[in-house]
Amino acid sequence: LCMFDYKPMYGIAIAFQDYKLMDGIAGSQYVGLENFMRLFSSYWFPILLKNTISISVLTLALSFPLPVIMALMVNEVRTPWLKKGFQTISYAPHFISIVVVCSMVTLFLSPSNGVINRLIELLGGEAVPFMQNPNMFKWIYVISGIWQNTGWDAIIYFAALSSVDPQLLEAADMDGANRIQKIVHVNLPVLVPTIVILFILGCGSVLNVGYEKVYLLQNAMNTPGSEVISTYVYKMGLERNDFSFSTATGLFNSLINCLVLVVVNGISRRVSETSLW
């Protein structure tokens, strides 16, 4: 933990320097907030912020409730082999390499021979260049992520549902509760603390859109809708060797995430009495 998490924090100093590789951190010139001012005045800054927030919020809004719904639905399946089979199938996409997933998405959405466009043409429509449309990028990113991760994200909810006291379900049966009422009044309250904790963590990473998937799905046509903070840091730091500017951008990202995490955790502690600390 100290080696890989705390020791590298010394590198934050680069964000306040005109860092030169040959001079090192100790020998590079201190420039204060110049790198941050350069970021805030950059043409790309509002675009990066808009794309990152829109993708993160859309991901949180669509993909966060689905694992809960899936867990509650699968928990109601009474046939053991069917229940286990569905769980296994839903987990499987998580283990597919992100490179393979992005290749599949690109092939399926190809305007010339993609499966989706072939289906559109069979229905009388015209081929749609999904991957070249900046406005479509966030939907492609989020929907492919839902397909890949919903089953895996539901595991923790399956585990929480296994702790439901059978006597509560028996008492609900004796009181005449139907299946929906048992889900709402017995199963769902058990999941609420887990849902709250995961929601807080999700809000704390609202600006953390992983660069790998975005970078692999990116092209020259959809860049205005796909360039996010993480890909910008990658390009500025590793492709252009502008280490100070990329570090300042990454630090800004981390500070905003930390602030959101603290605020959402405080609100949760007051409203639901469930929080990270």
PDB file of C-alpha atoms in Angstrom:
ATOM      1  CA  LEU A   1       0.000   0.000   0.000  1.00  0.00           C
ATOM      2  CA  CYS A   2       2.786   2.419   0.907  1.00  0.00           C
ATOM      3  CA  MET A   3       4.893   1.460  -2.116  1.00  0.00           C
ATOM      4  CA  PHE A   4       2.204   1.703  -4.800  1.00  0.00           C
ATOM      5  CA  ASP A   5      -0.281   4.218  -3.360  1.00  0.00           C
ATOM      6  CA  TYR A   6       1.411   6.643  -0.964  1.00  0.00           C
ATOM      7  CA  LYS A   7       4.994   6.860  -2.249  1.00  0.00           C
ATOM      8  CA  PRO A   8       3.904   7.895  -5.808  1.00  0.00           C
ATOM      9  CA  MET A   9       1.966  10.825  -4.302  1.00  0.00           C
ATOM     10  CA  TYR A  10       5.307  12.592  -4.142  1.00  0.00           C
ATOM     11  CA  GLY A  11       4.876  13.003  -7.902  1.00  0.00           C
ATOM     12  CA  ILE A  12       1.984  15.430  -7.334  1.00  0.00           C
ATOM     13  CA  ALA A  13       4.677  18.108  -7.074  1.00  0.00           C
ATOM     14  CA  ILE A  14       5.110  17.840 -10.867  1.00  0.00           C
ATOM     15  CA  ALA A  15       1.718  19.553 -11.285  1.00  0.00           C
ATOM     16  CA  PHE A  16       3.233  22.734  -9.818  1.00  0.00           C
ATOM     17  CA  GLN A  17       6.470  22.616 -11.809  1.00  0.00           C
ATOM     18  CA  ASP A  18       7.804  23.030 -15.310  1.00  0.00           C
ATOM     19  CA  TYR A  19       9.012  19.457 -15.065  1.00  0.00           C
ATOM     20  CA  LYS A  20      12.084  18.417 -17.006  1.00  0.00           C
ATOM     21  CA  LEU A  21      12.964  14.744 -17.112  1.00  0.00           C
ATOM     22  CA  MET A  22      16.698  15.387 -16.914  1.00  0.00           C
ATOM     23  CA  ASP A  23      16.333  17.721 -13.910  1.00  0.00           C
ATOM     24  CA  GLY A  24      13.950  15.509 -11.950  1.00  0.00           C
ATOM     25  CA  ILE A  25      11.376  16.667  -9.426  1.00  0.00           C
ATOM     26  CA  ALA A  26      13.934  18.283  -7.129  1.00  0.00           C
ATOM     27  CA  GLY A  27      15.603  20.279  -9.900  1.00  0.00           C
ATOM     28  CA  SER A  28      12.616  21.365 -11.992  1.00  0.00           C
ATOM     29  CA  GLN A  29      11.390  24.959 -11.846  1.00  0.00           C
ATOM     30  CA  TYR A  30       8.393  25.753  -9.612  1.00  0.00           C
ATOM     31  CA  VAL A  31       5.612  27.540 -11.563  1.00  0.00           C
ATOM     32  CA  GLY A  32       2.760  27.506  -9.045  1.00  0.00           C
ATOM     33  CA  LEU A  33      -0.717  27.224 -10.532  1.00  0.00           C
ATOM     34  CA  GLU A  34       0.375  27.942 -14.097  1.00  0.00           C
ATOM     35  CA  ASN A  35      -0.454  24.422 -15.309  1.00  0.00           C
ATOM     36  CA  PHE A  36      -3.929  24.605 -13.781  1.00  0.00           C
ATOM     37  CA  MET A  37      -4.595  28.004 -15.369  1.00  0.00           C
ATOM     38  CA  ARG A  38      -3.464  26.567 -18.677  1.00  0.00           C
ATOM     39  CA  LEU A  39      -5.925  23.695 -18.215  1.00  0.00           C
ATOM     40  CA  PHE A  40      -8.871  25.938 -17.307  1.00  0.00           C
ATOM     41  CA  SER A  41      -8.229  28.248 -20.264  1.00  0.00           C
ATOM     42  CA  SER A  42      -7.749  25.377 -22.710  1.00  0.00           C
ATOM     43  CA  TYR A  43     -10.180  24.937 -25.607  1.00  0.00           C
ATOM     44  CA  TRP A  44     -10.603  21.293 -24.620  1.00  0.00           C
ATOM     45  CA  PHE A  45     -11.404  21.864 -20.926  1.00  0.00           C
ATOM     46  CA  PRO A  46     -15.210  22.433 -21.210  1.00  0.00           C
ATOM     47  CA  ILE A  47     -15.432  19.609 -23.759  1.00  0.00           C
ATOM     48  CA  LEU A  48     -13.524  17.217 -21.488  1.00  0.00           C
ATOM     49  CA  LEU A  49     -15.634  18.147 -18.473  1.00  0.00           C
ATOM     50  CA  LYS A  50     -18.906  17.820 -20.385  1.00  0.00           C
ATOM     51  CA  ASN A  51     -18.008  14.449 -21.935  1.00  0.00           C
ATOM     52  CA  THR A  52     -16.635  12.988 -18.710  1.00  0.00           C
ATOM     53  CA  ILE A  53     -19.593  14.060 -16.579  1.00  0.00           C
ATOM     54  CA  SER A  54     -22.207  13.023 -19.154  1.00  0.00           C
ATOM     55  CA  ILE A  55     -20.691   9.545 -19.586  1.00  0.00           C
ATOM     56  CA  SER A  56     -20.268   9.068 -15.822  1.00  0.00           C
ATOM     57  CA  VAL A  57     -23.766  10.268 -14.916  1.00  0.00           C
ATOM     58  CA  LEU A  58     -25.358   8.215 -17.692  1.00  0.00           C
ATOM     59  CA  THR A  59     -23.392   5.155 -16.574  1.00  0.00           C
ATOM     60  CA  LEU A  60     -24.442   5.672 -12.958  1.00  0.00           C
ATOM     61  CA  ALA A  61     -28.092   6.304 -13.863  1.00  0.00           C
ATOM     62  CA  LEU A  62     -28.483   3.284 -16.158  1.00  0.00           C
ATOM     63  CA  SER A  63     -26.025   0.674 -14.931  1.00  0.00           C
ATOM     64  CA  PHE A  64     -26.329   1.177 -11.167  1.00  0.00           C
ATOM     65  CA  PRO A  65     -29.976   0.026 -10.699  1.00  0.00           C
ATOM     66  CA  LEU A  66     -29.778  -2.917 -13.129  1.00  0.00           C
ATOM     67  CA  PRO A  67     -27.656  -5.235 -10.932  1.00  0.00           C
ATOM     68  CA  VAL A  68     -30.108  -4.665  -8.065  1.00  0.00           C
ATOM     69  CA  ILE A  69     -33.080  -5.495 -10.285  1.00  0.00           C
ATOM     70  CA  MET A  70     -31.301  -8.551 -11.697  1.00  0.00           C
ATOM     71  CA  ALA A  71     -30.419  -9.852  -8.235  1.00  0.00           C
ATOM     72  CA  LEU A  72     -33.997  -9.448  -6.998  1.00  0.00           C
ATOM     73  CA  MET A  73     -35.403 -11.159 -10.099  1.00  0.00           C
ATOM     74  CA  VAL A  74     -32.961 -14.076 -10.127  1.00  0.00           C
ATOM     75  CA  ASN A  75     -33.460 -14.545  -6.394  1.00  0.00           C
ATOM     76  CA  GLU A  76     -37.112 -15.344  -7.134  1.00  0.00           C
ATOM     77  CA  VAL A  77     -36.226 -18.220  -9.488  1.00  0.00           C
ATOM     78  CA  ARG A  78     -37.067 -21.443  -7.679  1.00  0.00           C
ATOM     79  CA  THR A  79     -35.362 -23.905 -10.068  1.00  0.00           C
ATOM     80  CA  PRO A  80     -31.742 -24.267  -8.830  1.00  0.00           C
ATOM     81  CA  TRP A  81     -30.134 -25.262 -12.167  1.00  0.00           C
ATOM     82  CA  LEU A  82     -31.906 -22.441 -14.003  1.00  0.00           C
ATOM     83  CA  LYS A  83     -30.871 -19.931 -11.373  1.00  0.00           C
ATOM     84  CA  LYS A  84     -27.204 -21.006 -11.409  1.00  0.00           C
ATOM     85  CA  GLY A  85     -27.164 -21.199 -15.203  1.00  0.00           C
ATOM     86  CA  PHE A  86     -28.479 -17.659 -15.579  1.00  0.00           C
ATOM     87  CA  GLN A  87     -25.953 -16.358 -13.048  1.00  0.00           C
ATOM     88  CA  THR A  88     -23.066 -18.030 -14.876  1.00  0.00           C
ATOM     89  CA  ILE A  89     -24.169 -16.676 -18.261  1.00  0.00           C
ATOM     90  CA  SER A  90     -24.594 -13.153 -16.865  1.00  0.00           C
ATOM     91  CA  TYR A  91     -21.112 -13.234 -15.277  1.00  0.00           C
ATOM     92  CA  ALA A  92     -19.356 -14.431 -18.446  1.00  0.00           C
ATOM     93  CA  PRO A  93     -19.049 -11.117 -20.382  1.00  0.00           C
ATOM     94  CA  HIS A  94     -17.093  -9.587 -17.499  1.00  0.00           C
ATOM     95  CA  PHE A  95     -14.160 -11.887 -18.247  1.00  0.00           C
ATOM     96  CA  ILE A  96     -13.900 -10.859 -21.896  1.00  0.00           C
ATOM     97  CA  SER A  97     -10.907  -8.619 -22.561  1.00  0.00           C
ATOM     98  CA  ILE A  98     -11.800  -4.964 -23.016  1.00  0.00           C
ATOM     99  CA  VAL A  99      -9.870  -5.047 -26.309  1.00  0.00           C
ATOM    100  CA  VAL A 100     -12.093  -7.864 -27.554  1.00  0.00           C
ATOM    101  CA  VAL A 101     -15.246  -6.085 -26.386  1.00  0.00           C
ATOM    102  CA  CYS A 102     -14.274  -2.900 -28.234  1.00  0.00           C
ATOM    103  CA  SER A 103     -13.478  -4.929 -31.368  1.00  0.00           C
ATOM    104  CA  MET A 104     -16.883  -6.615 -31.140  1.00  0.00           C
ATOM    105  CA  VAL A 105     -18.642  -3.261 -30.745  1.00  0.00           C
ATOM    106  CA  THR A 106     -16.780  -1.812 -33.739  1.00  0.00           C
ATOM    107  CA  LEU A 107     -17.628  -4.834 -35.909  1.00  0.00           C
ATOM    108  CA  PHE A 108     -21.291  -4.997 -34.873  1.00  0.00           C
ATOM    109  CA  LEU A 109     -21.796  -1.278 -35.537  1.00  0.00           C
ATOM    110  CA  SER A 110     -19.872  -1.129 -38.814  1.00  0.00           C
ATOM    111  CA  PRO A 111     -21.931   0.761 -41.454  1.00  0.00           C
ATOM    112  CA  SER A 112     -20.795  -1.596 -44.229  1.00  0.00           C
ATOM    113  CA  ASN A 113     -21.165  -5.099 -42.785  1.00  0.00           C
ATOM    114  CA  GLY A 114     -22.157  -4.719 -39.133  1.00  0.00           C
ATOM    115  CA  VAL A 115     -24.964  -6.889 -37.759  1.00  0.00           C
ATOM    116  CA  ILE A 116     -26.896  -3.919 -36.383  1.00  0.00           C
ATOM    117  CA  ASN A 117     -26.850  -2.005 -39.653  1.00  0.00           C
ATOM    118  CA  ARG A 118     -27.739  -5.115 -41.649  1.00  0.00           C
ATOM    119  CA  LEU A 119     -30.802  -5.489 -39.433  1.00  0.00           C
ATOM    120  CA  ILE A 120     -31.693  -1.820 -39.938  1.00  0.00           C
ATOM    121  CA  GLU A 121     -31.428  -2.256 -43.707  1.00  0.00           C
ATOM    122  CA  LEU A 122     -33.603  -5.384 -43.610  1.00  0.00           C
ATOM    123  CA  LEU A 123     -36.257  -3.318 -41.852  1.00  0.00           C
ATOM    124  CA  GLY A 124     -36.132  -0.729 -44.650  1.00  0.00           C
ATOM    125  CA  GLY A 125     -33.812   1.823 -43.056  1.00  0.00           C
ATOM    126  CA  GLU A 126     -30.404   3.149 -44.032  1.00  0.00           C
ATOM    127  CA  ALA A 127     -27.068   2.223 -42.489  1.00  0.00           C
ATOM    128  CA  VAL A 128     -26.103   4.457 -39.581  1.00  0.00           C
ATOM    129  CA  PRO A 129     -22.427   5.365 -38.934  1.00  0.00           C
ATOM    130  CA  PHE A 130     -22.699   4.870 -35.174  1.00  0.00           C
ATOM    131  CA  MET A 131     -18.982   5.008 -34.436  1.00  0.00           C
ATOM    132  CA  GLN A 132     -18.494   8.218 -36.414  1.00  0.00           C
ATOM    133  CA  ASN A 133     -21.249  10.122 -34.593  1.00  0.00           C
ATOM    134  CA  PRO A 134     -19.959  12.017 -31.496  1.00  0.00           C
ATOM    135  CA  ASN A 135     -23.473  12.183 -30.015  1.00  0.00           C
ATOM    136  CA  MET A 136     -23.810   8.385 -30.117  1.00  0.00           C
ATOM    137  CA  PHE A 137     -20.522   7.640 -28.366  1.00  0.00           C
ATOM    138  CA  LYS A 138     -21.726   7.885 -24.764  1.00  0.00           C
ATOM    139  CA  TRP A 139     -24.643   5.543 -25.490  1.00  0.00           C
ATOM    140  CA  ILE A 140     -22.340   3.012 -27.144  1.00  0.00           C
ATOM    141  CA  TYR A 141     -19.961   3.220 -24.187  1.00  0.00           C
ATOM    142  CA  VAL A 142     -22.663   2.859 -21.540  1.00  0.00           C
ATOM    143  CA  ILE A 143     -24.756   0.143 -23.206  1.00  0.00           C
ATOM    144  CA  SER A 144     -21.735  -2.041 -23.968  1.00  0.00           C
ATOM    145  CA  GLY A 145     -20.641  -1.561 -20.348  1.00  0.00           C
ATOM    146  CA  ILE A 146     -24.064  -2.641 -19.089  1.00  0.00           C
ATOM    147  CA  TRP A 147     -23.868  -5.824 -21.173  1.00  0.00           C
ATOM    148  CA  GLN A 148     -20.387  -6.606 -19.888  1.00  0.00           C
ATOM    149  CA  ASN A 149     -20.671  -5.767 -16.185  1.00  0.00           C
ATOM    150  CA  THR A 150     -24.278  -6.049 -14.964  1.00  0.00           C
ATOM    151  CA  GLY A 151     -24.039  -9.733 -14.065  1.00  0.00           C
ATOM    152  CA  TRP A 152     -20.722  -9.292 -12.304  1.00  0.00           C
ATOM    153  CA  ASP A 153     -21.909  -6.229 -10.363  1.00  0.00           C
ATOM    154  CA  ALA A 154     -24.948  -8.202  -9.187  1.00  0.00           C
ATOM    155  CA  ILE A 155     -22.781 -10.722  -7.297  1.00  0.00           C
ATOM    156  CA  ILE A 156     -22.566  -8.577  -4.169  1.00  0.00           C
ATOM    157  CA  TYR A 157     -26.358  -8.226  -4.142  1.00  0.00           C
ATOM    158  CA  PHE A 158     -26.780 -11.997  -4.504  1.00  0.00           C
ATOM    159  CA  ALA A 159     -24.524 -12.370  -1.468  1.00  0.00           C
ATOM    160  CA  ALA A 160     -26.564  -9.830   0.504  1.00  0.00           C
ATOM    161  CA  LEU A 161     -29.839 -11.578  -0.370  1.00  0.00           C
ATOM    162  CA  SER A 162     -28.465 -14.870   0.936  1.00  0.00           C
ATOM    163  CA  SER A 163     -28.507 -13.307   4.424  1.00  0.00           C
ATOM    164  CA  VAL A 164     -32.281 -12.735   4.381  1.00  0.00           C
ATOM    165  CA  ASP A 165     -33.829 -14.509   7.381  1.00  0.00           C
ATOM    166  CA  PRO A 166     -36.146 -17.287   6.074  1.00  0.00           C
ATOM    167  CA  GLN A 167     -38.408 -16.675   9.068  1.00  0.00           C
ATOM    168  CA  LEU A 168     -39.185 -13.208   7.726  1.00  0.00           C
ATOM    169  CA  LEU A 169     -40.301 -14.698   4.418  1.00  0.00           C
ATOM    170  CA  GLU A 170     -42.390 -17.319   6.232  1.00  0.00           C
ATOM    171  CA  ALA A 171     -44.015 -14.612   8.347  1.00  0.00           C
ATOM    172  CA  ALA A 172     -44.773 -12.622   5.189  1.00  0.00           C
ATOM    173  CA  ASP A 173     -46.384 -15.734   3.648  1.00  0.00           C
ATOM    174  CA  MET A 174     -48.535 -16.213   6.746  1.00  0.00           C
ATOM    175  CA  ASP A 175     -49.619 -12.567   6.523  1.00  0.00           C
ATOM    176  CA  GLY A 176     -50.729 -13.130   2.927  1.00  0.00           C
ATOM    177  CA  ALA A 177     -47.973 -11.147   1.202  1.00  0.00           C
ATOM    178  CA  ASN A 178     -47.545 -11.824  -2.506  1.00  0.00           C
ATOM    179  CA  ARG A 179     -44.176 -12.108  -4.259  1.00  0.00           C
ATOM    180  CA  ILE A 180     -43.922  -8.400  -5.094  1.00  0.00           C
ATOM    181  CA  GLN A 181     -44.731  -7.403  -1.523  1.00  0.00           C
ATOM    182  CA  LYS A 182     -42.056  -9.759  -0.172  1.00  0.00           C
ATOM    183  CA  ILE A 183     -39.495  -8.246  -2.538  1.00  0.00           C
ATOM    184  CA  VAL A 184     -40.397  -4.686  -1.533  1.00  0.00           C
ATOM    185  CA  HIS A 185     -40.794  -5.190   2.220  1.00  0.00           C
ATOM    186  CA  VAL A 186     -38.352  -8.031   2.995  1.00  0.00           C
ATOM    187  CA  ASN A 187     -35.651  -8.430   0.349  1.00  0.00           C
ATOM    188  CA  LEU A 188     -35.127  -4.816  -0.728  1.00  0.00           C
ATOM    189  CA  PRO A 189     -34.575  -3.420   2.812  1.00  0.00           C
ATOM    190  CA  VAL A 190     -31.765  -5.962   3.248  1.00  0.00           C
ATOM    191  CA  LEU A 191     -30.044  -4.552   0.157  1.00  0.00           C
ATOM    192  CA  VAL A 192     -30.414  -0.882   1.086  1.00  0.00           C
ATOM    193  CA  PRO A 193     -27.136  -0.533   3.111  1.00  0.00           C
ATOM    194  CA  THR A 194     -25.158  -2.228   0.316  1.00  0.00           C
ATOM    195  CA  ILE A 195     -26.868  -0.074  -2.323  1.00  0.00           C
ATOM    196  CA  VAL A 196     -26.051   3.117  -0.410  1.00  0.00           C
ATOM    197  CA  ILE A 197     -22.364   2.218   0.056  1.00  0.00           C
ATOM    198  CA  LEU A 198     -21.903   1.299  -3.605  1.00  0.00           C
ATOM    199  CA  PHE A 199     -23.752   4.443  -4.682  1.00  0.00           C
ATOM    200  CA  ILE A 200     -21.407   6.598  -2.594  1.00  0.00           C
ATOM    201  CA  LEU A 201     -18.399   4.877  -4.162  1.00  0.00           C
ATOM    202  CA  GLY A 202     -19.922   5.341  -7.608  1.00  0.00           C
ATOM    203  CA  CYS A 203     -20.426   9.063  -7.008  1.00  0.00           C
ATOM    204  CA  GLY A 204     -16.833   9.302  -5.745  1.00  0.00           C
ATOM    205  CA  SER A 205     -15.558   8.169  -9.125  1.00  0.00           C
ATOM    206  CA  VAL A 206     -17.886  10.375 -11.168  1.00  0.00           C
ATOM    207  CA  LEU A 207     -14.971  11.774 -13.201  1.00  0.00           C
ATOM    208  CA  ASN A 208     -13.105   8.474 -13.482  1.00  0.00           C
ATOM    209  CA  VAL A 209     -13.991   7.253 -16.938  1.00  0.00           C
ATOM    210  CA  GLY A 210     -11.419   4.573 -17.744  1.00  0.00           C
ATOM    211  CA  TYR A 211      -9.250   5.602 -20.657  1.00  0.00           C
ATOM    212  CA  GLU A 212      -8.735   2.084 -22.091  1.00  0.00           C
ATOM    213  CA  LYS A 213     -12.228   1.559 -23.453  1.00  0.00           C
ATOM    214  CA  VAL A 214     -12.680   5.168 -24.546  1.00  0.00           C
ATOM    215  CA  TYR A 215      -9.291   5.170 -26.270  1.00  0.00           C
ATOM    216  CA  LEU A 216     -10.031   1.916 -28.117  1.00  0.00           C
ATOM    217  CA  LEU A 217     -13.438   3.139 -29.332  1.00  0.00           C
ATOM    218  CA  GLN A 218     -12.167   6.576 -30.266  1.00  0.00           C
ATOM    219  CA  ASN A 219     -11.575   7.769 -33.821  1.00  0.00           C
ATOM    220  CA  ALA A 220     -11.004  11.088 -35.561  1.00  0.00           C
ATOM    221  CA  MET A 221     -14.729  11.573 -36.227  1.00  0.00           C
ATOM    222  CA  ASN A 222     -16.106  10.982 -32.707  1.00  0.00           C
ATOM    223  CA  THR A 223     -13.341  12.734 -30.714  1.00  0.00           C
ATOM    224  CA  PRO A 224     -15.512  15.791 -29.849  1.00  0.00           C
ATOM    225  CA  GLY A 225     -17.899  13.437 -28.051  1.00  0.00           C
ATOM    226  CA  SER A 226     -15.408  10.870 -26.749  1.00  0.00           C
ATOM    227  CA  GLU A 227     -12.430  12.833 -25.428  1.00  0.00           C
ATOM    228  CA  VAL A 228     -12.512  12.578 -21.629  1.00  0.00           C
ATOM    229  CA  ILE A 229     -10.129  13.630 -18.884  1.00  0.00           C
ATOM    230  CA  SER A 230      -8.371  10.257 -18.634  1.00  0.00           C
ATOM    231  CA  THR A 231      -7.647  10.009 -22.378  1.00  0.00           C
ATOM    232  CA  TYR A 232      -6.508  13.632 -22.410  1.00  0.00           C
ATOM    233  CA  VAL A 233      -4.072  12.934 -19.558  1.00  0.00           C
ATOM    234  CA  TYR A 234      -2.783   9.877 -21.414  1.00  0.00           C
ATOM    235  CA  LYS A 235      -2.238  11.780 -24.652  1.00  0.00           C
ATOM    236  CA  MET A 236      -0.651  14.829 -23.045  1.00  0.00           C
ATOM    237  CA  GLY A 237       1.566  12.835 -20.698  1.00  0.00           C
ATOM    238  CA  LEU A 238       2.695   9.814 -22.689  1.00  0.00           C
ATOM    239  CA  GLU A 239       2.253  10.902 -26.294  1.00  0.00           C
ATOM    240  CA  ARG A 240       3.354  14.551 -26.002  1.00  0.00           C
ATOM    241  CA  ASN A 241       5.596  14.197 -22.916  1.00  0.00           C
ATOM    242  CA  ASP A 242       3.933  17.201 -21.253  1.00  0.00           C
ATOM    243  CA  PHE A 243       4.209  15.673 -17.792  1.00  0.00           C
ATOM    244  CA  SER A 244       3.438  18.786 -15.744  1.00  0.00           C
ATOM    245  CA  PHE A 245       0.236  19.619 -17.593  1.00  0.00           C
ATOM    246  CA  SER A 246      -1.023  16.011 -17.563  1.00  0.00           C
ATOM    247  CA  THR A 247      -0.273  15.708 -13.834  1.00  0.00           C
ATOM    248  CA  ALA A 248      -2.171  18.925 -13.127  1.00  0.00           C
ATOM    249  CA  THR A 249      -5.134  17.601 -15.133  1.00  0.00           C
ATOM    250  CA  GLY A 250      -5.079  14.296 -13.261  1.00  0.00           C
ATOM    251  CA  LEU A 251      -4.809  16.063  -9.896  1.00  0.00           C
ATOM    252  CA  PHE A 252      -7.806  18.260 -10.725  1.00  0.00           C
ATOM    253  CA  ASN A 253      -9.747  15.098 -11.588  1.00  0.00           C
ATOM    254  CA  SER A 254      -8.807  13.422  -8.296  1.00  0.00           C
ATOM    255  CA  LEU A 255      -9.657  16.493  -6.193  1.00  0.00           C
ATOM    256  CA  ILE A 256     -13.136  16.774  -7.726  1.00  0.00           C
ATOM    257  CA  ASN A 257     -13.760  13.064  -7.138  1.00  0.00           C
ATOM    258  CA  CYS A 258     -12.628  13.404  -3.523  1.00  0.00           C
ATOM    259  CA  LEU A 259     -14.883  16.416  -2.970  1.00  0.00           C
ATOM    260  CA  VAL A 260     -17.917  14.650  -4.463  1.00  0.00           C
ATOM    261  CA  LEU A 261     -17.214  11.559  -2.333  1.00  0.00           C
ATOM    262  CA  VAL A 262     -17.061  13.595   0.883  1.00  0.00           C
ATOM    263  CA  VAL A 263     -20.255  15.529   0.060  1.00  0.00           C
ATOM    264  CA  VAL A 264     -22.293  12.455  -0.947  1.00  0.00           C
ATOM    265  CA  ASN A 265     -21.036  10.517   2.074  1.00  0.00           C
ATOM    266  CA  GLY A 266     -22.072  13.357   4.392  1.00  0.00           C
ATOM    267  CA  ILE A 267     -25.530  13.565   2.826  1.00  0.00           C
ATOM    268  CA  SER A 268     -25.954   9.786   3.116  1.00  0.00           C
ATOM    269  CA  ARG A 269     -24.888   9.800   6.768  1.00  0.00           C
ATOM    270  CA  ARG A 270     -27.530  12.388   7.609  1.00  0.00           C
ATOM    271  CA  VAL A 271     -30.329  10.901   5.508  1.00  0.00           C
ATOM    272  CA  SER A 272     -29.886   7.147   5.903  1.00  0.00           C
ATOM    273  CA  GLU A 273     -27.302   6.785   8.690  1.00  0.00           C
ATOM    274  CA  THR A 274     -25.283   4.579   6.332  1.00  0.00           C
ATOM    275  CA  SER A 275     -21.919   5.893   5.198  1.00  0.00           C
ATOM    276  CA  LEU A 276     -18.296   5.013   4.558  1.00  0.00           C
ATOM    277  CA  TRP A 277     -17.141   6.856   7.677  1.00  0.00           C
TER     278      TRP A 277
END
